[in-house]
PDB file of C-alpha atoms in Angstrom:
ATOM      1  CA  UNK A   1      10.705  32.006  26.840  1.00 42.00           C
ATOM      2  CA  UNK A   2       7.717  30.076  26.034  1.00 42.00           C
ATOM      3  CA  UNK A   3       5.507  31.455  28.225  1.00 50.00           C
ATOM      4  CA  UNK A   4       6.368  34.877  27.439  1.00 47.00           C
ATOM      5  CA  UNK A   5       5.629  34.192  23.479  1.00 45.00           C
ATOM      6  CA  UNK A   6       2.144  32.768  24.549  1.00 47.00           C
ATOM      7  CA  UNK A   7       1.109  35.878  26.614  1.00 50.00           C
ATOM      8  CA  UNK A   8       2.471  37.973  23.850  1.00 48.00           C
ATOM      9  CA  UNK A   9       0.648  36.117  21.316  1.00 49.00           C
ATOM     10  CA  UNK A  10      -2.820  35.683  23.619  1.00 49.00           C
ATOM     11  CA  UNK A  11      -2.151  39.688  23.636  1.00 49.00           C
ATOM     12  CA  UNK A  12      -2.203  40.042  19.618  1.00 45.00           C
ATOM     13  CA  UNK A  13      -5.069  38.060  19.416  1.00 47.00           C
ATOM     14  CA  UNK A  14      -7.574  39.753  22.123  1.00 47.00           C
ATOM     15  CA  UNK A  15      -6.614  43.407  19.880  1.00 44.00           C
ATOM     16  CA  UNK A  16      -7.553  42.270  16.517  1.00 46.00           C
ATOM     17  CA  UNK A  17     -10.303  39.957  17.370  1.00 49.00           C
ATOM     18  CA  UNK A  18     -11.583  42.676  19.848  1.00 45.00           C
ATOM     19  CA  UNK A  19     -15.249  41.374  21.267  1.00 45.00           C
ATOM     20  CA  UNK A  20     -15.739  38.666  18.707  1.00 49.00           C
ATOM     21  CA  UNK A  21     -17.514  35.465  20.693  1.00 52.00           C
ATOM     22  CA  UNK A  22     -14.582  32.706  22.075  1.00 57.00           C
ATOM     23  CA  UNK A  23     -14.254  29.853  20.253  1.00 54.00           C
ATOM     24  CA  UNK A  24     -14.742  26.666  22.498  1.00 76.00           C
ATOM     25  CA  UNK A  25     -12.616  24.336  21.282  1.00 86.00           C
ATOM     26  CA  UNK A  26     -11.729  21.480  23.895  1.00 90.00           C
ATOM     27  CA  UNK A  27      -7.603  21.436  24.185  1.00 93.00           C
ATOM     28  CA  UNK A  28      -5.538  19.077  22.640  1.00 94.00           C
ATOM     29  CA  UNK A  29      -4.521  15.628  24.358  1.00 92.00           C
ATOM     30  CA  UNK A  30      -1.517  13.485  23.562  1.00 88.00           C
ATOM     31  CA  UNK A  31      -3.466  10.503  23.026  1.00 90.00           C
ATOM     32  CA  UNK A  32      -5.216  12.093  20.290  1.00 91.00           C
ATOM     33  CA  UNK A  33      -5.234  11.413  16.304  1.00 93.00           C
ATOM     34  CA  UNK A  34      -3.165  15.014  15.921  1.00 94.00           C
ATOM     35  CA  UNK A  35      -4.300  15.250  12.551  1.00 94.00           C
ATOM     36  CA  UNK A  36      -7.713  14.517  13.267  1.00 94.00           C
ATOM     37  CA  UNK A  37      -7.775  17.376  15.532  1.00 95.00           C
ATOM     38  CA  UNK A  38      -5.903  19.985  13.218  1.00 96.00           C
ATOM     39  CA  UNK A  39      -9.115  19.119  11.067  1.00 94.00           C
ATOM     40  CA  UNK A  40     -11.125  20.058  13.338  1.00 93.00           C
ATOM     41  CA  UNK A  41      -9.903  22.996  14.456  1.00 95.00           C
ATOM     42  CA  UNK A  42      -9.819  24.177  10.308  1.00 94.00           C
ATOM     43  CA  UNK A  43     -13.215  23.423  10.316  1.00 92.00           C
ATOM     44  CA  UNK A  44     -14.314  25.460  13.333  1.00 93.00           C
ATOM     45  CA  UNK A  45     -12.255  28.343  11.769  1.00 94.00           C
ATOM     46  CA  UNK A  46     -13.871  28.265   8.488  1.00 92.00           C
ATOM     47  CA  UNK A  47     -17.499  27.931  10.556  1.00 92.00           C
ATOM     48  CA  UNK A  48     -16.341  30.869  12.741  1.00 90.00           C
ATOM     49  CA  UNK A  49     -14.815  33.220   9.808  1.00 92.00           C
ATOM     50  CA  UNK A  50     -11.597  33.551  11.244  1.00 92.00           C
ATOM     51  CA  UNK A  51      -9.201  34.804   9.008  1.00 94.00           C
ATOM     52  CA  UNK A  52      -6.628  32.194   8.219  1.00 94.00           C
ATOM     53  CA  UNK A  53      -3.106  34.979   9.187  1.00 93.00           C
ATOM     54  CA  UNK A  54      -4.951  34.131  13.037  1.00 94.00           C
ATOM     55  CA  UNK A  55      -5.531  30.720  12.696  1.00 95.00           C
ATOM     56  CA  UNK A  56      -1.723  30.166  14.860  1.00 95.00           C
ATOM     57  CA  UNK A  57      -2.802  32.871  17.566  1.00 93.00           C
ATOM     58  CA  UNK A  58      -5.894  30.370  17.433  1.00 93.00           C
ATOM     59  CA  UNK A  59      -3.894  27.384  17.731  1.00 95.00           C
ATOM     60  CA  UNK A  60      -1.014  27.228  19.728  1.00 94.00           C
ATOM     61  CA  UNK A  61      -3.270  27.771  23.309  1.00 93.00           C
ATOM     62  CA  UNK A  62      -4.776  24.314  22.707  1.00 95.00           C
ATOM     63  CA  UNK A  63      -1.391  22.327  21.767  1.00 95.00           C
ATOM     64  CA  UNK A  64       0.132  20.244  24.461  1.00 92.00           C
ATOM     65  CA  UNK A  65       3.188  18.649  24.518  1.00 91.00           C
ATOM     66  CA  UNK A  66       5.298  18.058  21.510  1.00 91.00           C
ATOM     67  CA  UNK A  67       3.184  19.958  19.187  1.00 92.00           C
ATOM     68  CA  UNK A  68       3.429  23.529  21.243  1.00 93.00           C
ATOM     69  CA  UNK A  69       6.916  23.078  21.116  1.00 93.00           C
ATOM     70  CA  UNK A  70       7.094  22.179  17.787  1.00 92.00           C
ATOM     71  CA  UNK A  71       4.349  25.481  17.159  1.00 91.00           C
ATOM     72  CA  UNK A  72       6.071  27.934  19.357  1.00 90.00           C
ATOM     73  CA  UNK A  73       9.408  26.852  18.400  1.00 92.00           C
ATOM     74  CA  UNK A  74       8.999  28.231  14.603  1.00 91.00           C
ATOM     75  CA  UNK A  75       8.325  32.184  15.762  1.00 89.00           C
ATOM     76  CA  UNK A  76       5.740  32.445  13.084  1.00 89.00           C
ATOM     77  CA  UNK A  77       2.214  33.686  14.184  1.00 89.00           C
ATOM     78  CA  UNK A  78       1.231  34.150  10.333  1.00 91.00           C
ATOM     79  CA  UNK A  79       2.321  31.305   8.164  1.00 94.00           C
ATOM     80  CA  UNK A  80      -0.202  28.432   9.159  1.00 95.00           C
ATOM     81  CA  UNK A  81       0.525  26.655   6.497  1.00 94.00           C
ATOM     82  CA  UNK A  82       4.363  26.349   7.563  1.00 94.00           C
ATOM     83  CA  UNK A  83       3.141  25.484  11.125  1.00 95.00           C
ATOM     84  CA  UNK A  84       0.744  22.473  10.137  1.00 95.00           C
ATOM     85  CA  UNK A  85       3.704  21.166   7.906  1.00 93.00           C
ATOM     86  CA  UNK A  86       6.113  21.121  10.858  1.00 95.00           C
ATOM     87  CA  UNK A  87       3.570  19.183  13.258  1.00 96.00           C
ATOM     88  CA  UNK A  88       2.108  16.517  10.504  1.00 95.00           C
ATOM     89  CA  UNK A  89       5.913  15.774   9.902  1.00 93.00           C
ATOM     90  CA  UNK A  90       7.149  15.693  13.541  1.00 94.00           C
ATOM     91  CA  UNK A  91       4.658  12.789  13.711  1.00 93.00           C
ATOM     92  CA  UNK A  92       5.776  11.197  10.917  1.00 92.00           C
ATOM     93  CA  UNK A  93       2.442  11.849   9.183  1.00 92.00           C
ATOM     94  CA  UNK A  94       2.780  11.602   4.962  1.00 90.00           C
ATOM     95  CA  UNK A  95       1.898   9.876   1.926  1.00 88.00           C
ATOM     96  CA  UNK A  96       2.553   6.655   2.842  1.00 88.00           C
ATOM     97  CA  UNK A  97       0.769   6.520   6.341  1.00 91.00           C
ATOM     98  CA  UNK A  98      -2.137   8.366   5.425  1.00 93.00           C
ATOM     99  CA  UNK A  99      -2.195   5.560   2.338  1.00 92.00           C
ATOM    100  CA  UNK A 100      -1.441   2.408   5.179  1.00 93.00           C
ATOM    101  CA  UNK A 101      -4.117   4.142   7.322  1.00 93.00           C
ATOM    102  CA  UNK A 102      -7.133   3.589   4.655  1.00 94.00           C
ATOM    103  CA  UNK A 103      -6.002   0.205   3.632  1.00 94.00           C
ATOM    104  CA  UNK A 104      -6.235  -1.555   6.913  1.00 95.00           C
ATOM    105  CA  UNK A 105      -9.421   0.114   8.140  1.00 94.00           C
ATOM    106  CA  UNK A 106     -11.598  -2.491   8.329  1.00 94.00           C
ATOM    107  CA  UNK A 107     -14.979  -2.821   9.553  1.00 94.00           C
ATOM    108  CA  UNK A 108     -15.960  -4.299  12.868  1.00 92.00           C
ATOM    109  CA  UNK A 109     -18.971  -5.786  14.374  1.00 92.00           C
ATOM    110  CA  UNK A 110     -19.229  -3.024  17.233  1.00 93.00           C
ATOM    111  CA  UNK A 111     -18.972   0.281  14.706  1.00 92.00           C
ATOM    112  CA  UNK A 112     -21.464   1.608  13.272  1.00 94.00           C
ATOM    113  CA  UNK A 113     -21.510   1.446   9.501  1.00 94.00           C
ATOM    114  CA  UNK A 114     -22.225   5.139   8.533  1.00 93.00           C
ATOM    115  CA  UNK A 115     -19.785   6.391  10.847  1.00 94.00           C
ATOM    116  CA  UNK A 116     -17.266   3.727   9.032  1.00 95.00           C
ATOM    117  CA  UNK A 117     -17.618   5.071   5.752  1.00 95.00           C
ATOM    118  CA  UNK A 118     -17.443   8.720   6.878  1.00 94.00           C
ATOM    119  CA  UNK A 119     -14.160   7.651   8.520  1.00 94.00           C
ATOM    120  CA  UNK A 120     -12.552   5.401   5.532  1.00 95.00           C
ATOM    121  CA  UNK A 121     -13.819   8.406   2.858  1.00 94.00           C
ATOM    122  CA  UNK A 122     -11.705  10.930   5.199  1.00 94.00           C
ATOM    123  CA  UNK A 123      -8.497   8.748   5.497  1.00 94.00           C
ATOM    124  CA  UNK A 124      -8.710   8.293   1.381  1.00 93.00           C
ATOM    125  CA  UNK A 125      -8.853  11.987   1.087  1.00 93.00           C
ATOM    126  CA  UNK A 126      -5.967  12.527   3.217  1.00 92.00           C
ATOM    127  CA  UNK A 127      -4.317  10.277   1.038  1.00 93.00           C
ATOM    128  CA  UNK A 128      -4.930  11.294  -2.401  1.00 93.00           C
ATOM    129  CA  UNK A 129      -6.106  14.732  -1.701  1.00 90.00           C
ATOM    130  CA  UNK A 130      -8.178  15.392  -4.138  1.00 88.00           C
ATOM    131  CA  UNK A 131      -8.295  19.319  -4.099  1.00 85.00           C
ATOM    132  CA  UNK A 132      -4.857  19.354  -5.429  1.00 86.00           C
ATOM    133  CA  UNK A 133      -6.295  17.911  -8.565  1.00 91.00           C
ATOM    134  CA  UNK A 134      -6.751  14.522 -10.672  1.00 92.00           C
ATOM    135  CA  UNK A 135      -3.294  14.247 -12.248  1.00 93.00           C
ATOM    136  CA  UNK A 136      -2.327  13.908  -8.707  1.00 91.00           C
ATOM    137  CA  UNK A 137      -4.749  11.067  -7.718  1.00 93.00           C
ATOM    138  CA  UNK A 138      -3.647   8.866 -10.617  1.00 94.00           C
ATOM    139  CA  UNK A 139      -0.068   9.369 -10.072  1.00 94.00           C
ATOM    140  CA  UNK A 140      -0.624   8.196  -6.481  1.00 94.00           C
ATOM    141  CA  UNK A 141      -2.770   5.177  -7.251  1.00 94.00           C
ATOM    142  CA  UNK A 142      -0.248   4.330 -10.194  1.00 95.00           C
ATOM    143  CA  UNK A 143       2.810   4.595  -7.648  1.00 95.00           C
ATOM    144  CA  UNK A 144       1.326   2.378  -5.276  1.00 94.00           C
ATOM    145  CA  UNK A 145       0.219  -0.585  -7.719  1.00 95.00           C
ATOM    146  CA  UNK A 146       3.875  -0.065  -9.401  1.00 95.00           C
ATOM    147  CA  UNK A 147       5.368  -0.480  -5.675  1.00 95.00           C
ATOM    148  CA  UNK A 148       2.948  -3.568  -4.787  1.00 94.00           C
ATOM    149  CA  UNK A 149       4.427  -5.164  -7.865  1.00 95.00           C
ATOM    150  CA  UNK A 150       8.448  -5.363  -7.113  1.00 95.00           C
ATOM    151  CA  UNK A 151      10.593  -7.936  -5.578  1.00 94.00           C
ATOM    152  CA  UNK A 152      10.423  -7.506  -1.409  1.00 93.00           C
ATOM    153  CA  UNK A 153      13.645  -6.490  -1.189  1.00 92.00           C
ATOM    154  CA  UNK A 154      13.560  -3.501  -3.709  1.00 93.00           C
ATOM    155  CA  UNK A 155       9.741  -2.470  -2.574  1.00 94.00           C
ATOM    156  CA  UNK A 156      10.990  -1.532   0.676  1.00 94.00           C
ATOM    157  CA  UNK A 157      13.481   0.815  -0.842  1.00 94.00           C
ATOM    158  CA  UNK A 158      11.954   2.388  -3.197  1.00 95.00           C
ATOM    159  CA  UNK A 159       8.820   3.062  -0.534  1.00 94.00           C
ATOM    160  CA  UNK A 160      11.423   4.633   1.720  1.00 93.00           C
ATOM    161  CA  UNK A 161      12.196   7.395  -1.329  1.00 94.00           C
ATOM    162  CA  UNK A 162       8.880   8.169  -1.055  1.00 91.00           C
ATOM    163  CA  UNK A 163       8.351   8.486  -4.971  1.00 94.00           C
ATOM    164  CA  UNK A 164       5.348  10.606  -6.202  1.00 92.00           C
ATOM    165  CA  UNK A 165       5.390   9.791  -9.622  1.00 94.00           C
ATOM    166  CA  UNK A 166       5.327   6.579 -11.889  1.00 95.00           C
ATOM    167  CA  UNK A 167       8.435   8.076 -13.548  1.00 95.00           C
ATOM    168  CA  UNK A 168      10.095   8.334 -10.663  1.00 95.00           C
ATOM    169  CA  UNK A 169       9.700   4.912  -9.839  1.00 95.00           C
ATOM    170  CA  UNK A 170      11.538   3.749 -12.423  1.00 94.00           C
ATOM    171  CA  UNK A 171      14.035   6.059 -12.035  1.00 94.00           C
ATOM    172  CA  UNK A 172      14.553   4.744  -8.260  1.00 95.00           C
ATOM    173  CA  UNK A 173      14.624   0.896  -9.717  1.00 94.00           C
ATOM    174  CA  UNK A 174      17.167   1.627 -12.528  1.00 91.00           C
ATOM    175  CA  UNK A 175      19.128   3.682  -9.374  1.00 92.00           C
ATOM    176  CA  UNK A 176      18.544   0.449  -7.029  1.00 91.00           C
ATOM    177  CA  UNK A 177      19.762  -1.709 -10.033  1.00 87.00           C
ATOM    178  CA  UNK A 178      22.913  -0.058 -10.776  1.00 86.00           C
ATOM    179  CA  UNK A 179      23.745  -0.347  -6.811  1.00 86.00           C
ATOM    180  CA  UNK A 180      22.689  -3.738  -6.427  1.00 74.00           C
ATOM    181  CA  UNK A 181      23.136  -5.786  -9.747  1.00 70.00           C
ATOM    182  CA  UNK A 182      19.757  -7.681  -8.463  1.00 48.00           C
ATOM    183  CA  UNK A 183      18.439  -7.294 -11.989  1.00 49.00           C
ATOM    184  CA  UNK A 184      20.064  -8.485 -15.235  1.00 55.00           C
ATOM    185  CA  UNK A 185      21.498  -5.135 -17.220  1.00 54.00           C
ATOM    186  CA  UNK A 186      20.906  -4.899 -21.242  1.00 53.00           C
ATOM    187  CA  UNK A 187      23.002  -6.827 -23.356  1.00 43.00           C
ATOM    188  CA  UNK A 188      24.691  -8.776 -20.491  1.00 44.00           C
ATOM    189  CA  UNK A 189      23.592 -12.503 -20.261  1.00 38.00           C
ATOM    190  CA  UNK A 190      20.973 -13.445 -17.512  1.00 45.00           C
ATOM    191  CA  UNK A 191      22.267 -14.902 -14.499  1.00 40.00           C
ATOM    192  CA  UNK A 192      20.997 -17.743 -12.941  1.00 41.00           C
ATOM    193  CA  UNK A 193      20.955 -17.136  -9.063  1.00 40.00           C
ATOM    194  CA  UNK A 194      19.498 -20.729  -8.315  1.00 40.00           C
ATOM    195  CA  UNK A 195      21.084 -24.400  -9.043  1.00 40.00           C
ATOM    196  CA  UNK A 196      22.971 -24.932 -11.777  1.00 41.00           C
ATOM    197  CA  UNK A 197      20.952 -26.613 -14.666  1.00 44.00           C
ATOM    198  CA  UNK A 198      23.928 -28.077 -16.499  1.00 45.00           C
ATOM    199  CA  UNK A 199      23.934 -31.731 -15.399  1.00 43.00           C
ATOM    200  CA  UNK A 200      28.273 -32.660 -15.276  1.00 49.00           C
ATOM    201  CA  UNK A 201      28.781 -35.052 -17.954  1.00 51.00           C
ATOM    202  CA  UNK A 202      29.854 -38.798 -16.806  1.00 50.00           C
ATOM    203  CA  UNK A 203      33.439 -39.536 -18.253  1.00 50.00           C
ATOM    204  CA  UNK A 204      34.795 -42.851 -18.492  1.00 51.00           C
ATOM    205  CA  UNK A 205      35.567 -44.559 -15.544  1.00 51.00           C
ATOM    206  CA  UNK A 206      34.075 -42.343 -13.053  1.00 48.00           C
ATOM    207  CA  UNK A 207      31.501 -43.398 -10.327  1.00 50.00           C
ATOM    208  CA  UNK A 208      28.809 -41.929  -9.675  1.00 49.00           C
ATOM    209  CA  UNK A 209      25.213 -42.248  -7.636  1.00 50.00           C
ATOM    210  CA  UNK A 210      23.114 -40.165 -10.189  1.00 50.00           C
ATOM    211  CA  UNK A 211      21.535 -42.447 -12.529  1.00 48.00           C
ATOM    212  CA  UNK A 212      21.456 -42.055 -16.303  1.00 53.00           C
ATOM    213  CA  UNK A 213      18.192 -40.579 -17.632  1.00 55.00           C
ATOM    214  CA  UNK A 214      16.199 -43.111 -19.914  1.00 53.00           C
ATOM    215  CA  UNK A 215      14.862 -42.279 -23.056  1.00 58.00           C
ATOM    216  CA  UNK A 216      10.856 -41.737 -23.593  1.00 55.00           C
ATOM    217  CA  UNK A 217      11.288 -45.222 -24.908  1.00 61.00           C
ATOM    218  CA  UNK A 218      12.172 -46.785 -22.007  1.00 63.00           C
ATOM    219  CA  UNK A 219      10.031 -44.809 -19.657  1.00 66.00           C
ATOM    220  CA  UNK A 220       7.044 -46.771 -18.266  1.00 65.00           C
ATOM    221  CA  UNK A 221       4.000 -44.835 -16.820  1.00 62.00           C
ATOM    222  CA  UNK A 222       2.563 -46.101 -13.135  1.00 50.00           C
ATOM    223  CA  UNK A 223      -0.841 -45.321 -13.853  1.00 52.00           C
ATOM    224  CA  UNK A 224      -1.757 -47.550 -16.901  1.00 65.00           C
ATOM    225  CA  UNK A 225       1.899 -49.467 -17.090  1.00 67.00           C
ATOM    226  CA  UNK A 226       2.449 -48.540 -20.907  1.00 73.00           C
ATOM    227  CA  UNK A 227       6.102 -47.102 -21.969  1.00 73.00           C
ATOM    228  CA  UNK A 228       6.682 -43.756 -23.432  1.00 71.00           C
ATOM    229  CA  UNK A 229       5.142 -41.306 -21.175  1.00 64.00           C
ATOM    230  CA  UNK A 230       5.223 -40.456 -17.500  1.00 61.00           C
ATOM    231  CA  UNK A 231       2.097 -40.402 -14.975  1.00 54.00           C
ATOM    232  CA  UNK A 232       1.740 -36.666 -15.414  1.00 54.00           C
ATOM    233  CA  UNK A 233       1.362 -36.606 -19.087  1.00 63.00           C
ATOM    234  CA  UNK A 234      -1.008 -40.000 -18.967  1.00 62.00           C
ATOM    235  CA  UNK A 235      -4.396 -40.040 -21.035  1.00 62.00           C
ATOM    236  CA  UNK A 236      -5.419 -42.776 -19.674  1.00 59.00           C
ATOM    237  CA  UNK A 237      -7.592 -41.555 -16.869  1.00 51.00           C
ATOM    238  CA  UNK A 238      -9.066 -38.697 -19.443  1.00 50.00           C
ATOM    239  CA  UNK A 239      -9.741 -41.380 -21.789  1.00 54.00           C
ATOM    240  CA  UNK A 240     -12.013 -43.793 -19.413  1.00 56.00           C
ATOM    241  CA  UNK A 241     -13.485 -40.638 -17.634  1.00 48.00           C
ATOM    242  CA  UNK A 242     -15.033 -39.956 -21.165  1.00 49.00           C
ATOM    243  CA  UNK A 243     -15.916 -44.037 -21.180  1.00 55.00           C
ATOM    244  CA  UNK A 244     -17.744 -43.894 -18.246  1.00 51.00           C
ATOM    245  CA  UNK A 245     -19.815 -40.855 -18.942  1.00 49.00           C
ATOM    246  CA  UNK A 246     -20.742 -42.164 -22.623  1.00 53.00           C
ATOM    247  CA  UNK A 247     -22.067 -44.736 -20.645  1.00 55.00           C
ATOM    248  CA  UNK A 248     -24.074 -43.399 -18.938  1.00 44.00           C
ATOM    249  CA  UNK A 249     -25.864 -41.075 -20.872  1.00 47.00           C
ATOM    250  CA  UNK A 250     -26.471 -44.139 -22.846  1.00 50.00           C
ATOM    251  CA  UNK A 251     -28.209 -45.767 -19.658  1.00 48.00           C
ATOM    252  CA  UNK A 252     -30.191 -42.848 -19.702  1.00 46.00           C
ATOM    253  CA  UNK A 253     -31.235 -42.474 -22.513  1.00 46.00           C
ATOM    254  CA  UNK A 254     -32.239 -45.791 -22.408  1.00 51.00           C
ATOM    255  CA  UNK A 255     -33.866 -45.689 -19.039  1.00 47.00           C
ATOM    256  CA  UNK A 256     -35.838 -42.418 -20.003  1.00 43.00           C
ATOM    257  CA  UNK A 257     -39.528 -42.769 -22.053  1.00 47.00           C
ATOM    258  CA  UNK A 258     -40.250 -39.802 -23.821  1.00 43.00           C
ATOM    259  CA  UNK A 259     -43.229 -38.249 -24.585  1.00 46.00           C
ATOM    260  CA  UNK A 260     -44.574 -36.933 -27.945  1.00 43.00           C
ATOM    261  CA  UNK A 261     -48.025 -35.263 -28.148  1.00 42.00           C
TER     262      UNK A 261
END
């Protein structure tokens, strides 16, 4: 069945293209960057003139594997469009990857620099797509700074909704705060989800190993051995610091003739 819709479409093509000049365009290989070589079969297209209702009858021939199926298995020899949706998605390629893809590309010693750039200003174009307008850009950068900044746990869930908007960020959070109580809800007291800060009062008779806690009184500092404050909150070292370096700039000054003309 296949084969038959291949001749019938290599048959369409060779009557409305009549003796326009073949396009060499080397076939696609599994091991290939699929949407690195959808781009560059556009861009031969646009080069070439071809009008865009052929662009299929163009493409299927040089599709191997998964995406031929995924091509011939639509019927359409018209709706391009349609057709690249169906491949980019039966390799998982969206938002998100296209947005991982241009984060970790990172330069190395053996590639060349201007050929790095070219590279990492396509794979930020894939992801923000630019032609579809600003509003678009800046809801995409906003989502992904809004993502970087939840709890682990939530990140990963809202990044699987695939949000494309700020606002629908929050409406994901609020959803995955309803489901989860992770988050404290409005006019309910905050929970405490690590030890217990209430220390259990000593009652008469009862043994214990805890020791009472002293008042600042009775607290004696290691540093400089004086009561009333702990080694954390000590002056001590701040104060002779300032000592020593009065002291110094005194020995300098001292040490030091100056001139007057």
């Amino acid at each position: 069945m296949q084969e038959q819709h291949m001749q019938q479409m290599k048959g369409v093509l060779a009557e409305r293209e009549g003796n326009s000049p073949h396009l060499k365009i080397s076939p696609y290989q599994e091991t290939e960057d699929i949407q690195d070589f959808i781009e560059a079969f556009e861009g031969i297209m646009k080069i070439q003139g071809v009008n865009r209702t052929n662009w299929i009858l163009r493409l299927t021939p040089l599709l191997s594997g998964k995406a031929r199926t995924v091509c011939t298995d639509l019927g359409t020899t018209t709706d391009y469009d349609g057709v690249k949706k169906a491949i980019l998605e039966h390799y998982n390629i969206n938002t998100e990857r296209c947005r991982r893809k241009f984060r970790s590309h990172v330069w190395t010693r053996d590639q060349d620099p201007t050929d790095w750039i070219a590279r990492g200003v396509k794979l930020v174009k894939r992801w923000l797509v630019p032609e579809n307008g600003m509003e678009q850009v800046v809801n995409k950068i906003a989502v992904e700074q809004l993502l970087y900044g939840l709890p682990q746990e939530m990140r990963i869930w809202v990044t699987s909704q695939n949000p494309e908007t700020p606002e629908k960020v929050g409406e994901l959070i609020e959803s995955y705060d309803t489901a989860h109580s992770c988050l404290p809800q409005r006019n309910r007291p905050k929970q405490d989800h690590g030890r217990s800060k209430e220390f259990p009062r000593k009652t008469e008779g009862s043994t214990g190993n805890k020791k009472e806690r002293k008042s600042p009184s009775e607290i004696t500092c290691y540093k400089c051995n004086r009561k009333g404050h702990i080694a954390r909150n000590c002056t001590e070292k701040t104060l002779r610091a300032k000592e020593n370096a009065e002291e110094v700039i005194c020995w300098f000054l001292s040490s030091v003739e100056f001139r007057v003309d």
